[in-house]
Amino acid sequence: MAADESVYIAGAFEHPTRDAPDKSTMQLHAEVARGALEDAGLEKDDVDGLLTAGVPWGGSGLPPLIMADYLGLDVSFADTTDWGGSSYVGHVGHARDAIRNGRCDVALVTLAGRPRSDPRSDDFQSYQDEFERPYGSVTLGRYAVAAQRHMHEYGTTPEQLAEIRVAASQHAQHNEDALFQDPVTVEDVVESRMVADPLHLMDCCVVTDGGGALLLVSEDVRADLERECVEVLGYGEAIGHLDGGRIDLTHTAAVDSGPMAFDDAGIDHDDIDYASIYDSFTITVLQTLEDLGFCEKGEGGEFVEGGTLQAPHGDLPFNTDGGGLCNNHPANRGGMTKVIEAVRQLRGEANDPVQVDADIAIAHGTGGSLGTRHGSITAVLGGEDR
Amino acid sequence: MSLPETWEPRPVPPANPETERFWSAAADGTLLLRECPDCGLVYHYPSALCPDCFTEAEWREASGDGTVYSFSLLRNHGDWPEDDLPVVFAYVELEEGPRVITNILDCPPQDVEVGMDVTVAFVPTDTEDVAIPVFVPAE
C-alpha cells in the first residue's frame, strides 16, 4: 500500500452501559470489539491489528499479549502506546500508518474500564493473577514446562540445551564487560543446580542492571552522517498465547514472525550471516531456531551440537556478545542487546575473535513466556557495504 | 501425602464478576469449563465471550479427568510454604480438550510424569466462595 493511500474507520461502537457491576473490564473489551465488528460488517477473524491502552495487567505488564490472549486474536501488528485519555486518537494515527505500511489490514482499537461500579478497580488485573499466580506461576516455571514438553515429544536432552550455554560462554570470554566471562562445558551446565526441572541454573540468563538505546533515522538524516549505518531490511511480529486452552508448548510465534520478516527483507536462511536470538533460557533459543526454520521442528537439539552456534566458524554464529546467558540481560529485557550486537557485527565492531563476515543479520526477540503468552519479533538488518 | 487444609498462605485468586461462578462452583466441588453454543469450542480460561467467535458462552461441567501435558518442579518459591516445596507447576490436558495451568498434589513430586492420569480435587480457601482446583493422581 502506498504511503499516501487512504485509510478508513469502518466500525465504531460505544458500549451502552454506564454501570457494569456484573462484568469484568476484560469482558467489556470483548463486548466493544464485537460491537465494532458488527457495525462494520466484519468477522472476528478479519482482525489482524490490535491497539489498546489502559489494559488490566496486574503486576505483570505485557498488555498486547494479555489482550491478544483474552480476545483470541491472531495479529501481525500490536500497539499499546498509552498517552492517557488521548490514547485512542493516537491509535487512529498509528493504525493508519500500520495499514499503509502493510503491517495489517483490519486494526481493532478498544477501550474499557469500570471506575463507577468498581472505583478501587479490584478487577484491574488479568487472568494471570486469577488462574496462574495461585499455582505458583513464575517466569522460570513457564519456560521449564516448555522444555519439559519439548523433551517429551522430541527426545531433546539436557546436554543439547547445555550446548547453547557453552556457545554463549565461548563468546563471553572475549567480552570484557560480560557478567560471566569463564567458558563452561556441557558437564558444568548439567551439573549446575536444578532450579526448575528440567532447567538447571546455567540454562537461565543472567540478572543485570543496565540498559541500552538505539537511534533510527531517515535517509535524509543518514546522508549527513559520517557514522556507518545499518539498514532495517525486514520486520515481523506475532503473539503466541493460551488460545483458549489449545496452547502448544513446543512452538513459539516465531513460526509467524520469521517468515514475515524474511519475506519483508526478501532474504532466505542462507543469506543470514549472524543471528541474535533471545536467550532468556536455553530452551528459548532451541525452539526459536526450529521455528525460524533453521532446522526441522524437533531437531533443534541435534542442530546445536558440534558448535553450530559458535563464532567465528559455526554455521550460524549467535549472540557473540555472550548473550543474555552470559553477558547481559538489562532490566530483564533482552531485546535491546540483541539488536545492539547485530549492529556491531554488521559494522565489523564485534569483539575480534568472534567477528564474522556479516552482511545480513537477524535480531529475534521472545518476550513474555513460552509457557503462557509471548511476543515473537524478528528484525532483519543489513550492513552498509553488503 | 495429603491435600492442604487451606490454600493460604499461597496466593488466592481475585474473583471478578466474569469469573466468580467458576470459583464458587469449585467451592461446591465442580470444575467448570466454557462452551460456545455457536461454534462448539470448549475452552478455558472462562471468558464470557467465546475467544473464537465472540458469542456469549455457556458453562458446562468438566469430568475432572485429564493427563499431565507438562510440568516443572519449582525448587524455590517466595509465595510458598517452605515445607511444600517443590511446587509442581503443571499443565493438565482435560478430557474435554483444554490444557489448564494447575498444581499436581497428593503424590511425591519426583513421581510426576508427562502423560500420567490425574483427576481434579479442590482445596478450600479462607474465602467461602473460592476453592482452588488442583489435580491428584487418578485412582
Short mmCIF file of C-alpha atoms in Angstrom, two decimals:
data_model
loop_
_atom_site.label_atom_id
_atom_site.label_comp_id
_atom_site.label_asym_id
_atom_site.label_seq_id
_atom_site.Cartn_x
_atom_site.Cartn_y
_atom_site.Cartn_z
CA MET A 1 0.00 0.00 0.00
CA ALA A 2 1.31 3.44 -0.88
CA ALA A 3 2.33 5.82 1.88
CA ASP A 4 -0.37 8.29 0.86
CA GLU A 5 -3.18 5.80 0.33
CA SER A 6 -6.44 6.44 2.20
CA VAL A 7 -7.25 4.56 5.39
CA TYR A 8 -10.83 4.45 6.74
CA ILE A 9 -12.71 3.94 10.01
CA ALA A 10 -15.23 1.21 9.09
CA GLY A 11 -16.67 0.39 12.51
CA ALA A 12 -17.38 2.43 15.64
CA PHE A 13 -19.22 1.27 18.76
CA GLU A 14 -19.94 2.91 22.10
CA HIS A 15 -20.90 0.45 24.82
CA PRO A 16 -24.43 1.26 26.08
CA THR A 17 -23.59 0.55 29.72
CA ARG A 18 -22.83 3.29 32.23
CA ASP A 19 -22.61 0.98 35.24
CA ALA A 20 -21.36 -2.60 34.87
CA PRO A 21 -21.09 -4.23 38.30
CA ASP A 22 -21.70 -7.68 36.81
CA LYS A 23 -18.92 -7.69 34.25
CA SER A 24 -15.15 -7.60 34.21
CA THR A 25 -13.14 -4.93 32.44
CA MET A 26 -11.74 -7.51 30.06
CA GLN A 27 -15.28 -8.64 29.26
CA LEU A 28 -16.14 -5.07 28.28
CA HIS A 29 -13.14 -5.02 25.93
CA ALA A 30 -14.55 -8.11 24.18
CA GLU A 31 -18.05 -6.63 24.01
CA VAL A 32 -16.93 -3.37 22.42
CA ALA A 33 -14.74 -5.31 19.97
CA ARG A 34 -17.77 -7.36 18.97
CA GLY A 35 -19.86 -4.19 18.65
CA ALA A 36 -17.39 -2.51 16.33
CA LEU A 37 -17.11 -5.64 14.17
CA GLU A 38 -20.89 -5.84 13.87
CA ASP A 39 -21.05 -2.17 12.99
CA ALA A 40 -18.50 -2.64 10.22
CA GLY A 41 -19.90 -5.95 8.99
CA LEU A 42 -16.56 -7.64 9.57
CA GLU A 43 -15.77 -11.03 11.15
CA LYS A 44 -13.55 -11.57 14.18
CA ASP A 45 -11.04 -13.47 12.07
CA ASP A 46 -10.60 -10.42 9.84
CA VAL A 47 -8.81 -8.56 12.64
CA ASP A 48 -5.02 -8.63 12.25
CA GLY A 49 -4.09 -5.47 14.13
CA LEU A 50 -4.67 -4.61 17.80
CA LEU A 51 -4.39 -1.25 19.54
CA THR A 52 -5.40 -0.58 23.12
CA ALA A 53 -4.28 1.17 26.30
CA GLY A 54 -5.09 1.01 30.00
CA VAL A 55 -5.23 -2.79 29.89
CA PRO A 56 -5.76 -4.64 33.18
CA TRP A 57 -2.33 -6.11 33.71
CA GLY A 58 -1.97 -6.77 37.39
CA GLY A 59 1.67 -6.56 38.31
CA SER A 60 2.84 -8.36 35.23
CA GLY A 61 2.74 -5.91 32.33
CA LEU A 62 2.67 -7.17 28.76
CA PRO A 63 -0.63 -5.60 27.68
CA PRO A 64 -0.52 -6.65 23.99
CA LEU A 65 -0.01 -10.27 24.99
CA ILE A 66 -2.74 -10.24 27.60
CA MET A 67 -5.23 -8.59 25.28
CA ALA A 68 -4.49 -10.83 22.25
CA ASP A 69 -4.81 -13.85 24.52
CA TYR A 70 -8.08 -12.74 26.09
CA LEU A 71 -9.70 -11.66 22.82
CA GLY A 72 -8.40 -14.73 20.97
CA LEU A 73 -6.74 -12.63 18.26
CA ASP A 74 -4.04 -13.62 15.80
CA VAL A 75 -2.40 -10.30 14.94
CA SER A 76 0.58 -9.15 12.90
CA PHE A 77 0.53 -5.68 14.48
CA ALA A 78 0.00 -4.58 18.08
CA ASP A 79 0.39 -1.18 19.73
CA THR A 80 -0.37 -0.30 23.33
CA THR A 81 1.11 3.17 23.40
CA ASP A 82 -0.51 4.91 26.37
CA TRP A 83 -0.96 8.66 26.36
CA GLY A 84 -3.72 8.50 28.99
CA GLY A 85 -7.15 9.51 27.81
CA SER A 86 -5.93 10.67 24.41
CA SER A 87 -4.53 7.25 23.55
CA TYR A 88 -7.37 6.26 21.23
CA VAL A 89 -6.90 9.28 18.98
CA GLY A 90 -3.24 8.41 18.85
CA HIS A 91 -4.17 4.84 17.94
CA VAL A 92 -6.08 6.10 14.91
CA GLY A 93 -2.86 7.63 13.63
CA HIS A 94 -0.72 4.61 14.47
CA ALA A 95 -3.27 2.26 12.89
CA ARG A 96 -3.28 4.35 9.73
CA ASP A 97 0.50 4.12 9.47
CA ALA A 98 0.45 0.38 10.13
CA ILE A 99 -2.17 -0.25 7.43
CA ARG A 100 -0.38 1.97 4.92
CA ASN A 101 2.81 0.05 5.57
CA GLY A 102 1.14 -3.31 5.09
CA ARG A 103 1.53 -4.41 8.73
CA CYS A 104 -2.17 -5.19 8.93
CA ASP A 105 -5.48 -4.66 7.07
CA VAL A 106 -8.04 -4.52 9.88
CA ALA A 107 -6.94 -2.77 13.06
CA LEU A 108 -9.10 -3.00 16.20
CA VAL A 109 -8.91 -0.18 18.77
CA THR A 110 -10.54 -0.90 22.16
CA LEU A 111 -11.13 0.90 25.45
CA ALA A 112 -12.88 -0.39 28.57
CA GLY A 113 -12.98 0.28 32.30
CA ARG A 114 -15.31 0.28 35.34
CA PRO A 115 -14.45 3.23 37.59
CA ARG A 116 -18.14 3.77 38.53
CA SER A 117 -19.04 0.28 39.73
CA ASP A 118 -15.55 -0.53 40.95
CA PRO A 119 -13.74 2.67 41.97
CA ARG A 120 -10.99 0.72 43.70
CA SER A 121 -10.52 -1.17 40.45
CA ASP A 122 -10.47 -4.51 42.23
CA ASP A 123 -10.71 -6.26 38.88
CA PHE A 124 -7.84 -4.28 37.48
CA GLN A 125 -5.97 -7.49 36.91
CA SER A 126 -5.79 -10.16 34.31
CA TYR A 127 -6.20 -13.90 34.13
CA GLN A 128 -2.56 -14.15 35.12
CA ASP A 129 -3.43 -13.11 38.66
CA GLU A 130 -6.52 -15.26 38.80
CA PHE A 131 -5.66 -18.52 37.03
CA GLU A 132 -1.87 -18.62 37.08
CA ARG A 133 -0.37 -16.89 40.11
CA PRO A 134 -2.29 -19.07 42.61
CA TYR A 135 -0.44 -22.06 41.15
CA GLY A 136 2.97 -20.52 41.66
CA SER A 137 3.37 -19.41 38.06
CA VAL A 138 6.73 -17.67 37.63
CA THR A 139 8.79 -16.93 34.52
CA LEU A 140 11.23 -19.74 35.22
CA GLY A 141 8.45 -22.32 35.54
CA ARG A 142 6.69 -21.07 32.44
CA TYR A 143 9.81 -21.80 30.38
CA ALA A 144 10.56 -25.05 32.19
CA VAL A 145 7.21 -26.56 31.15
CA ALA A 146 8.07 -25.76 27.52
CA ALA A 147 11.42 -27.52 27.91
CA GLN A 148 9.79 -30.49 29.61
CA ARG A 149 7.26 -30.92 26.81
CA HIS A 150 9.91 -30.49 24.11
CA MET A 151 11.98 -33.21 25.74
CA HIS A 152 8.93 -35.46 25.98
CA GLU A 153 7.87 -35.05 22.36
CA TYR A 154 11.24 -34.91 20.64
CA GLY A 155 13.74 -36.53 22.96
CA THR A 156 15.69 -33.31 23.42
CA THR A 157 18.31 -33.77 26.15
CA PRO A 158 19.70 -31.52 28.90
CA GLU A 159 23.12 -31.92 27.26
CA GLN A 160 21.77 -30.48 24.00
CA LEU A 161 20.30 -27.48 25.81
CA ALA A 162 23.66 -27.08 27.55
CA GLU A 163 25.41 -26.70 24.15
CA ILE A 164 23.66 -23.34 23.83
CA ARG A 165 25.10 -22.08 27.12
CA VAL A 166 28.50 -23.42 26.14
CA ALA A 167 28.43 -21.44 22.87
CA ALA A 168 27.39 -18.26 24.66
CA SER A 169 30.18 -18.71 27.22
CA GLN A 170 32.76 -19.23 24.48
CA HIS A 171 31.77 -15.83 23.12
CA ALA A 172 31.55 -14.12 26.51
CA GLN A 173 35.23 -14.88 27.28
CA HIS A 174 36.12 -12.21 24.71
CA ASN A 175 33.74 -9.61 26.15
CA GLU A 176 35.39 -7.72 28.98
CA ASP A 177 32.02 -6.31 30.07
CA ALA A 178 30.27 -9.69 30.26
CA LEU A 179 28.96 -10.66 33.70
CA PHE A 180 30.23 -14.25 33.31
CA GLN A 181 33.43 -14.50 31.23
CA ASP A 182 34.59 -18.03 32.03
CA PRO A 183 33.91 -20.68 29.37
CA VAL A 184 31.79 -23.57 30.64
CA THR A 185 31.38 -27.16 29.48
CA VAL A 186 28.27 -29.27 28.90
CA GLU A 187 29.11 -31.04 32.17
CA ASP A 188 29.26 -27.73 34.04
CA VAL A 189 25.76 -26.89 32.83
CA VAL A 190 24.05 -30.21 33.53
CA GLU A 191 25.77 -30.44 36.91
CA SER A 192 24.71 -26.93 37.92
CA ARG A 193 21.91 -26.67 40.46
CA MET A 194 18.47 -27.77 39.25
CA VAL A 195 16.19 -24.74 39.68
CA ALA A 196 13.01 -25.76 37.86
CA ASP A 197 13.13 -29.23 36.36
CA PRO A 198 14.31 -29.77 33.68
CA LEU A 199 16.15 -26.42 33.71
CA HIS A 200 19.44 -26.01 35.55
CA LEU A 201 20.82 -22.74 36.86
CA MET A 202 23.08 -22.42 33.81
CA ASP A 203 20.12 -22.82 31.46
CA CYS A 204 18.97 -19.40 32.71
CA CYS A 205 20.08 -15.93 31.67
CA VAL A 206 21.84 -13.51 33.98
CA VAL A 207 20.11 -10.82 36.04
CA THR A 208 21.79 -7.47 35.39
CA ASP A 209 21.24 -3.79 35.82
CA GLY A 210 21.86 -1.53 32.87
CA GLY A 211 20.17 -0.72 29.61
CA GLY A 212 20.69 0.31 26.01
CA ALA A 213 19.39 2.67 23.38
CA LEU A 214 19.01 2.91 19.62
CA LEU A 215 18.52 5.75 17.20
CA LEU A 216 16.64 5.20 13.95
CA VAL A 217 16.88 7.87 11.27
CA SER A 218 15.53 8.75 7.86
CA GLU A 219 17.53 8.52 4.65
CA ASP A 220 17.93 12.30 4.72
CA VAL A 221 19.49 12.28 8.18
CA ARG A 222 21.72 9.34 7.33
CA ALA A 223 23.05 11.14 4.29
CA ASP A 224 24.58 13.79 6.54
CA LEU A 225 26.15 11.31 8.99
CA GLU A 226 29.69 10.01 8.87
CA ARG A 227 28.87 7.03 11.06
CA GLU A 228 28.31 3.68 9.37
CA CYS A 229 24.60 2.87 9.46
CA VAL A 230 22.73 -0.44 9.47
CA GLU A 231 19.57 -0.74 7.38
CA VAL A 232 16.35 -2.22 8.69
CA LEU A 233 15.51 -4.62 5.85
CA GLY A 234 12.61 -6.57 7.28
CA TYR A 235 10.35 -6.97 10.28
CA GLY A 236 7.70 -9.36 11.54
CA GLU A 237 5.77 -9.71 14.80
CA ALA A 238 3.36 -12.28 16.19
CA ILE A 239 1.83 -13.20 19.53
CA GLY A 240 1.58 -16.70 20.93
CA HIS A 241 -0.95 -17.33 23.72
CA LEU A 242 -3.02 -19.94 25.51
CA ASP A 243 -5.61 -19.95 22.72
CA GLY A 244 -8.49 -21.00 24.94
CA GLY A 245 -6.50 -23.98 26.23
CA ARG A 246 -5.04 -25.14 22.90
CA ILE A 247 -1.51 -23.93 23.71
CA ASP A 248 1.31 -25.96 22.14
CA LEU A 249 4.30 -25.63 24.44
CA THR A 250 6.76 -26.79 21.79
CA HIS A 251 6.09 -23.92 19.38
CA THR A 252 6.71 -20.18 19.53
CA ALA A 253 5.15 -17.41 17.46
CA ALA A 254 8.47 -17.19 15.59
CA VAL A 255 6.79 -19.56 13.12
CA ASP A 256 4.85 -16.47 12.02
CA SER A 257 7.20 -13.56 12.74
CA GLY A 258 10.16 -15.20 10.97
CA PRO A 259 8.59 -15.72 7.53
CA MET A 260 7.04 -12.23 7.73
CA ALA A 261 10.43 -10.64 8.35
CA PHE A 262 12.28 -12.78 5.81
CA ASP A 263 9.67 -12.03 3.12
CA ASP A 264 9.73 -8.35 4.03
CA ALA A 265 13.51 -8.30 3.56
CA GLY A 266 13.49 -10.60 0.55
CA ILE A 267 16.00 -12.96 2.13
CA ASP A 268 16.32 -16.68 2.85
CA HIS A 269 18.09 -18.55 5.66
CA ASP A 270 21.21 -18.94 3.55
CA ASP A 271 21.58 -15.16 3.42
CA ILE A 272 21.88 -14.82 7.20
CA ASP A 273 25.46 -14.44 8.39
CA TYR A 274 24.77 -13.76 12.06
CA ALA A 275 21.79 -14.28 14.39
CA SER A 276 20.98 -12.57 17.67
CA ILE A 277 18.49 -14.99 19.24
CA TYR A 278 16.78 -14.08 22.50
CA ASP A 279 18.24 -16.39 25.13
CA SER A 280 16.24 -15.88 28.30
CA PHE A 281 16.73 -19.63 28.72
CA THR A 282 18.49 -22.23 26.61
CA ILE A 283 15.11 -23.69 25.57
CA THR A 284 14.11 -20.29 24.18
CA VAL A 285 16.98 -20.46 21.69
CA LEU A 286 16.36 -24.07 20.74
CA GLN A 287 12.67 -23.60 19.99
CA THR A 288 13.32 -20.33 18.15
CA LEU A 289 15.91 -21.94 15.86
CA GLU A 290 13.35 -24.56 14.89
CA ASP A 291 10.51 -22.10 14.49
CA LEU A 292 12.57 -19.71 12.36
CA GLY A 293 13.25 -22.67 10.09
CA PHE A 294 16.98 -23.15 10.62
CA CYS A 295 16.13 -26.82 11.22
CA GLU A 296 13.02 -29.00 11.36
CA LYS A 297 10.73 -28.94 14.41
CA GLY A 298 12.14 -31.33 16.98
CA GLU A 299 15.66 -31.33 15.54
CA GLY A 300 16.93 -28.28 17.42
CA GLY A 301 18.86 -30.44 19.87
CA GLU A 302 20.84 -32.09 17.12
CA PHE A 303 21.27 -28.76 15.31
CA VAL A 304 23.06 -27.04 18.20
CA GLU A 305 25.50 -29.92 18.76
CA GLY A 306 29.04 -29.64 17.42
CA GLY A 307 29.50 -25.90 17.76
CA THR A 308 26.93 -24.78 15.16
CA LEU A 309 26.28 -21.56 17.11
CA GLN A 310 29.91 -20.74 17.89
CA ALA A 311 31.64 -17.86 16.12
CA PRO A 312 33.58 -17.49 14.01
CA HIS A 313 33.46 -20.96 12.44
CA GLY A 314 29.99 -22.33 13.28
CA ASP A 315 27.33 -22.47 10.59
CA LEU A 316 25.11 -20.00 12.46
CA PRO A 317 27.09 -17.76 14.82
CA PHE A 318 24.77 -16.45 17.51
CA ASN A 319 24.91 -13.99 20.42
CA THR A 320 28.59 -13.15 20.01
CA ASP A 321 28.47 -10.74 22.96
CA GLY A 322 27.80 -13.71 25.23
CA GLY A 323 24.06 -13.14 25.04
CA GLY A 324 21.66 -12.98 27.92
CA LEU A 325 23.01 -16.29 29.16
CA CYS A 326 26.49 -14.95 29.99
CA ASN A 327 26.81 -11.28 29.16
CA ASN A 328 23.83 -9.06 29.90
CA HIS A 329 20.04 -9.09 30.27
CA PRO A 330 19.45 -5.50 31.35
CA ALA A 331 16.19 -4.81 33.19
CA ASN A 332 15.19 -8.43 32.47
CA ARG A 333 14.56 -7.36 28.86
CA GLY A 334 16.98 -8.77 26.34
CA GLY A 335 15.67 -7.48 23.01
CA MET A 336 17.78 -4.34 23.16
CA THR A 337 21.11 -6.14 23.44
CA LYS A 338 20.05 -8.48 20.64
CA VAL A 339 19.75 -5.55 18.25
CA ILE A 340 22.93 -3.90 19.53
CA GLU A 341 25.11 -6.97 18.95
CA ALA A 342 23.65 -7.44 15.45
CA VAL A 343 24.59 -3.83 14.69
CA ARG A 344 28.13 -4.43 16.00
CA GLN A 345 28.51 -7.47 13.75
CA LEU A 346 27.28 -5.60 10.67
CA ARG A 347 29.61 -2.68 11.40
CA GLY A 348 32.55 -5.01 11.97
CA GLU A 349 32.73 -3.89 15.58
CA ALA A 350 32.16 -7.17 17.42
CA ASN A 351 34.93 -8.47 19.66
CA ASP A 352 37.77 -9.56 17.40
CA PRO A 353 37.81 -13.35 17.90
CA VAL A 354 34.04 -13.61 17.31
CA GLN A 355 33.65 -11.11 14.47
CA VAL A 356 32.14 -12.82 11.43
CA ASP A 357 31.95 -11.60 7.85
CA ALA A 358 28.40 -10.35 8.19
CA ASP A 359 26.30 -8.57 5.57
CA ILE A 360 22.89 -9.74 6.78
CA ALA A 361 21.94 -10.32 10.41
CA ILE A 362 18.74 -11.06 12.28
CA ALA A 363 17.73 -9.98 15.76
CA HIS A 364 14.95 -12.08 17.23
CA GLY A 365 13.14 -11.32 20.48
CA THR A 366 10.92 -13.55 22.61
CA GLY A 367 9.17 -11.53 25.31
CA GLY A 368 6.77 -12.85 27.93
CA SER A 369 6.79 -16.61 28.47
CA LEU A 370 6.75 -19.65 26.20
CA GLY A 371 4.58 -21.38 28.78
CA THR A 372 1.71 -18.90 28.58
CA ARG A 373 1.84 -15.90 26.24
CA HIS A 374 4.72 -14.34 24.40
CA GLY A 375 5.56 -11.86 21.67
CA SER A 376 7.91 -13.07 18.93
CA ILE A 377 9.59 -10.29 16.99
CA THR A 378 12.03 -10.77 14.13
CA ALA A 379 14.08 -7.98 12.55
CA VAL A 380 16.38 -8.36 9.54
CA LEU A 381 19.29 -5.92 9.39
CA GLY A 382 21.75 -5.22 6.60
CA GLY A 383 25.27 -3.78 6.62
CA GLU A 384 26.17 -0.72 4.62
CA ASP A 385 28.58 -2.43 2.23
CA ARG A 386 26.61 -5.58 1.54
CA MET B 1 0.60 -37.41 51.20
CA SER B 2 -2.47 -35.29 51.55
CA LEU B 3 -4.04 -32.05 50.39
CA PRO B 4 -3.53 -28.85 52.37
CA GLU B 5 -6.45 -27.88 54.60
CA THR B 6 -6.47 -24.39 53.19
CA TRP B 7 -4.74 -22.74 50.22
CA GLU B 8 -3.37 -19.82 52.21
CA PRO B 9 -0.62 -18.64 52.52
CA ARG B 10 -0.38 -19.44 48.80
CA PRO B 11 -1.86 -16.71 46.57
CA VAL B 12 -5.66 -16.78 46.30
CA PRO B 13 -7.38 -15.69 43.06
CA PRO B 14 -9.13 -12.32 42.98
CA ALA B 15 -12.51 -13.35 41.52
CA ASN B 16 -14.39 -10.81 39.41
CA PRO B 17 -17.96 -10.72 38.07
CA GLU B 18 -16.96 -12.63 34.97
CA THR B 19 -15.32 -15.48 36.85
CA GLU B 20 -16.95 -15.71 40.28
CA ARG B 21 -19.17 -18.57 39.15
CA PHE B 22 -16.08 -20.61 38.22
CA TRP B 23 -14.66 -20.18 41.73
CA SER B 24 -17.92 -20.75 43.59
CA ALA B 25 -18.53 -23.93 41.57
CA ALA B 26 -15.07 -25.06 42.64
CA ALA B 27 -16.07 -24.36 46.24
CA ASP B 28 -19.02 -26.70 45.61
CA GLY B 29 -16.71 -29.37 44.19
CA THR B 30 -17.31 -28.83 40.48
CA LEU B 31 -14.83 -27.87 37.76
CA LEU B 32 -16.46 -25.67 35.13
CA LEU B 33 -15.47 -25.03 31.54
CA ARG B 34 -16.95 -22.70 28.97
CA GLU B 35 -18.66 -23.99 25.82
CA CYS B 36 -19.69 -21.90 22.84
CA PRO B 37 -23.26 -22.62 21.70
CA ASP B 38 -22.41 -21.35 18.24
CA CYS B 39 -19.04 -22.78 17.18
CA GLY B 40 -18.88 -25.51 19.84
CA LEU B 41 -15.48 -24.55 21.26
CA VAL B 42 -14.90 -25.86 24.78
CA TYR B 43 -12.32 -23.62 26.43
CA HIS B 44 -10.52 -22.24 29.47
CA TYR B 45 -10.00 -19.56 30.84
CA PRO B 46 -13.68 -18.82 31.29
CA SER B 47 -14.11 -15.61 29.30
CA ALA B 48 -17.75 -14.63 28.86
CA LEU B 49 -17.47 -14.35 25.08
CA CYS B 50 -16.06 -17.24 23.01
CA PRO B 51 -12.44 -16.44 22.03
CA ASP B 52 -13.06 -17.84 18.56
CA CYS B 53 -16.30 -16.07 17.61
CA PHE B 54 -17.37 -13.62 20.39
CA THR B 55 -20.65 -15.50 21.05
CA GLU B 56 -21.93 -15.50 24.66
CA ALA B 57 -20.66 -18.80 26.01
CA GLU B 58 -22.36 -21.26 28.35
CA TRP B 59 -20.97 -23.05 31.38
CA ARG B 60 -20.52 -26.81 31.38
CA GLU B 61 -19.22 -29.22 33.96
CA ALA B 62 -15.91 -30.91 33.28
CA SER B 63 -15.40 -34.57 34.11
CA GLY B 64 -12.37 -33.55 36.13
CA ASP B 65 -10.21 -36.19 34.45
CA GLY B 66 -7.11 -35.47 32.41
CA THR B 67 -3.45 -36.21 31.82
CA VAL B 68 -0.30 -34.25 32.65
CA TYR B 69 0.67 -32.32 29.50
CA SER B 70 3.80 -30.83 31.04
CA PHE B 71 5.18 -29.86 34.42
CA SER B 72 8.12 -28.40 36.29
CA LEU B 73 9.31 -28.76 39.86
CA LEU B 74 9.96 -25.26 41.17
CA ARG B 75 12.67 -25.74 43.78
CA ASN B 76 12.30 -22.26 45.32
CA HIS B 77 9.29 -20.00 45.56
CA GLY B 78 8.76 -16.85 47.58
CA ASP B 79 4.98 -17.30 47.82
CA TRP B 80 5.11 -20.91 49.01
CA PRO B 81 5.37 -22.56 52.41
CA GLU B 82 8.90 -23.95 52.71
CA ASP B 83 7.59 -27.39 53.66
CA ASP B 84 5.54 -27.65 50.46
CA LEU B 85 8.44 -27.18 48.05
CA PRO B 86 8.99 -28.01 45.30
CA VAL B 87 5.87 -26.61 43.67
CA VAL B 88 4.64 -28.98 40.95
CA PHE B 89 3.66 -26.34 38.39
CA ALA B 90 1.82 -28.16 35.63
CA TYR B 91 -0.40 -28.13 32.61
CA VAL B 92 -3.13 -30.76 32.64
CA GLU B 93 -4.90 -31.63 29.41
CA LEU B 94 -8.52 -32.16 30.37
CA GLU B 95 -10.58 -34.96 28.85
CA GLU B 96 -12.66 -32.23 27.16
CA GLY B 97 -9.55 -30.79 25.46
CA PRO B 98 -8.35 -27.60 27.12
CA ARG B 99 -4.88 -27.55 28.69
CA VAL B 100 -5.07 -25.81 32.06
CA ILE B 101 -2.44 -24.49 34.44
CA THR B 102 -2.58 -26.17 37.83
CA ASN B 103 -0.59 -27.94 40.54
CA ILE B 104 -0.21 -31.70 40.99
CA LEU B 105 -0.61 -32.62 44.65
CA ASP B 106 -1.02 -35.67 46.86
CA CYS B 107 1.95 -37.53 45.39
CA PRO B 108 5.73 -37.29 45.66
CA PRO B 109 6.84 -34.55 43.21
CA GLN B 110 9.51 -36.81 41.73
CA ASP B 111 6.79 -39.30 40.71
CA VAL B 112 5.02 -36.84 38.39
CA GLU B 113 5.41 -37.68 34.69
CA VAL B 114 4.16 -36.28 31.42
CA GLY B 115 1.16 -38.37 30.36
CA MET B 116 0.15 -39.58 33.84
CA ASP B 117 -3.58 -39.79 34.55
CA VAL B 118 -4.88 -37.27 37.05
CA THR B 119 -8.21 -36.15 38.46
CA VAL B 120 -9.40 -32.89 39.95
CA ALA B 121 -9.54 -32.15 43.68
CA PHE B 122 -10.39 -28.91 45.45
CA VAL B 123 -8.56 -27.10 48.22
CA PRO B 124 -10.63 -24.61 50.28
CA THR B 125 -9.55 -21.03 50.89
CA ASP B 126 -10.41 -18.65 53.72
CA THR B 127 -12.96 -17.13 51.30
CA GLU B 128 -16.18 -19.15 51.40
CA ASP B 129 -16.94 -18.84 47.66
CA VAL B 130 -13.48 -19.69 46.41
CA ALA B 131 -11.73 -23.07 46.27
CA ILE B 132 -8.66 -23.98 44.23
CA PRO B 133 -8.90 -26.79 41.67
CA VAL B 134 -5.76 -28.93 41.74
CA PHE B 135 -5.02 -32.35 40.29
CA VAL B 136 -4.04 -35.59 42.00
CA PRO B 137 -3.08 -38.99 40.61
CA ALA B 138 -6.13 -40.89 39.30
CA GLU B 139 -7.14 -43.98 41.28
#
